Amino acid sequence: MGAERSDNRVDLIIVAVLWVALTGAGLWWATVTNLHPIGASSNAVISDEAFDLLLYLSMPVTTFVVVVLGYSVLRFRVSLDETEDAAPVRSNRLFIAMWVLITVGLSVYVIFNPGFTGLDALAADKNAEMTIEVTASQWRWDYRYVEENIEFLDADGLVLPVDTRILFKITSQDVIHSFWVPAFRVKKDAVPGLITEVYMTTTKLGDFAQDDGFRNQCAELCGTGHTRMRTTVTVLTRVDFIAWVDAQRNAEVSG
Amino acid sequence: MSILKGIVGGILGYLLGAALVTSIRAATGAEPWDFEVATMGAYLPTVVGWLLGVGVWEYWARPWFGREAKPYTTVGWRRYFNFDTDHKVIGIQYLVSFLFLFFLAGLFAMVMRWELMNPGRDILTPSSYNGFMSLHGTMMVFVAVAAIVGAFGNYIVPIMIGADDMAFPKLNALSYWLVPVVVAFLTASFLVGGYDTGWTGYAPLSVTTRTGALFFNLAFLTLGLSSIVGAINFLTTVHKMRAPGMTWSRLPIFVWSIYVTSWLSLIFTQFIALAMLMVVFARTLGMAFFEAAAGGDPLLYQNVFWFYSHPAVYIMILPAFGVTLEILSHFSRKPLFAYKWAVGGMIGIAAMSAFVWAHHMFTSGMPDVLLKPFLASTELISIPTGLIMLSALGTIWQGRLRLHVPMLFALGVVFNFLFGGITGVFLADAPLDIQLHDTYFVVAHFHYVILGGGIFGLFAAVYYWFPKMTGRMMNETLGKVHFWWMIIGFNFTFMPMFWIGMNGMNRRISDYVPNLGGTNRMISLAGFFLGMSFVIFLWNYIYSWWRGADAPSNPWGATTLEWMTSSPPPLENFDVIPEVVGGPYTYGDKSAKHAILEPRL
Ligand SMILES: [Cu+2]
Ligand SMILES: [Cu+2]
């Protein structure tokens, strides 16, 4: 009995050391690696920070399971024809109590942060400088710039000014589609008979040629043309944007 | 022979139903012939005709009309092609049928990965890609929902609780013989050009798209019917058929998992039936359930669909948890750790699964005030799920692990599910899910849960109970090769999908932006590698069944009741009724006994 006990202690120490080491390595990897594609909106910051926080929090949990699993397999394995039983440990109050406490604690914590904090941050500012109506249909995107009063049917691209709070009002004319710009971390379904809304602030210049995150890609399966249902997205300086709007108006007049 | 009669019955049923509908239409002045309306009207007569022909009439219904029921005379391999009420026959029918569906759906995945290997179009049109993708998803979901429950729930649960059969053997046969109807409808959908809605079949797309969608709806409806009938049977069996002394706290954990799963099936499957019926009626009768302009609600479908389909995730994974914990205990030669917590975890998951469905709808345009409650409930479900992990780790810790093939697969479930579970926490976070929803991050997540957990669990069960079911041993070396091949192929296929999902690869597309080409190619190659691992399995499975070494009654030295009878067990499972005198996991205690099997006077 005594020998078994001290054995257990050695096992526990080794597991603890491996756990700390692997967690450290994992956290180091998570901090030096950038897993995120380009982020070009205020919403992208909220989304990426949520991901990073969850990645840090899940690191010790993941490594704990991996270490216990791996160590047990290597340390406690016996040959296939062994028939002797292990000691019948059916419970361990301390381990169970710790486990329940930690899982409850972590689960509740992530509800508030990054969960509720993120939702609150996304919904905080409802004063948009600019409104764009996005209308989806099989299989095209229409954009209407409300204040500028210009409209693009079956558009090739969406052009926006930088550092501008924008409200997208999204709807569909047939089935459900989804307005998704990866670089903005913005996704909202286009639902027939419903107008859905997204607020976000552009924070970076960019265009599709430079980074393919600047695209509006339909993210909800909508039939045969779903794959191809995308337009480019371009973010211009505010000055360039005004010039662009004028050019569009002139084109409309002369066209 | 009975299958032939079933087919004739089904065709007659279809013709009858279609004729009835067509004449009603003619009488009301509508264009008489409409394929979809006729098919909708013919659904019930077709199913009833098939069931009557395949055996319900001969073995079951004749006495209702004052005649003698035919006795079951079929013996040998022919039993497996017949309407048979022995739960062991039905278990094998389920297993072989769903393994077949699994490999077929796997081949579809190979076709999809072929298309996705390079940017641009390779072998499929966007439309046929959608067809393969939809069938792959649908069939795999059906496999995950029904394979373990149908095969091992049927074969093993009655023996584990010391019963001689299920509570309602005829109902049991009926629930199996609905499965060929499901397959027939899926085949029909394929023949009329497929459908492109994915397995989720979102309205209004499913209402306006091609005719294949109707057959998908009817297939899902039929599977639902089979699940509900099966669930009632399992619940009654576990409640009423336990051997003397088999108290609830002495139930093997696998029985608990099937029991809890059956409650989920019974309570929630009606909602998928409702969702499917609404789409069918919207298609054929023009009911405007989902049209806002006509007073419908465009999000109604999603709410009803996920109200079933989230609990369905647990219908898929709980039986695999049961198999895993069962095997971990036996092959660690150690009692299941924290048994009551594990049972509590299963019940907790089941109870909470009713309150999380809208986490699939964070970007759907549902009311913003509902985001927080569904975010919270979803994060909290990791607590009972964690209890399963607790039990698994506590069981192997300080055990004496014999790494037989079933044990390897059970350990694989723990490893794979870890990543599926953890990434679920990410997806439950609504602010983050906005980006990840409908991307390959989700694809990776649910493949880690359903393939890495559920299907690895299925294979663990196949290897574990194969000797019991066939009386033969599978080849251990080939089994190990299969395991390592599969788990390596699996992780190399699906781990990179988290990354491409985060980097802009959305789901259900046949082409993607060029810079994702390299990773997609790697994923495709790993996917083909994964696919090939099943060749080893199939060879081992078929050859061992045919020529494998004879299995003793208890090849693993396990302690539960199914190992206390011959392999395969006799017709009534035990020669004497077992008397249960202790818990199922008696390892490490020489004086402890689970059950006594002695002829009593
Ligand atoms: Cu789409
Ligand atoms: Cu869900």
Coordinates of C-alpha atoms and ligand atoms in Angstrom, one line a residue, chain A residues 177 218 220-222 226, ligand 1:
Chain A
H177 CA -28.2 34.3 -47.9
C218 CA -22.4 34.6 -49.4
E220 CA -25.4 30.6 -46.3
L221 CA -26.1 27.9 -48.7
C222 CA -28.5 29.3 -51.3
H226 CA -23.8 29.9 -53.8
Ligands
CU1 CU -25.2 31.6 -50.7

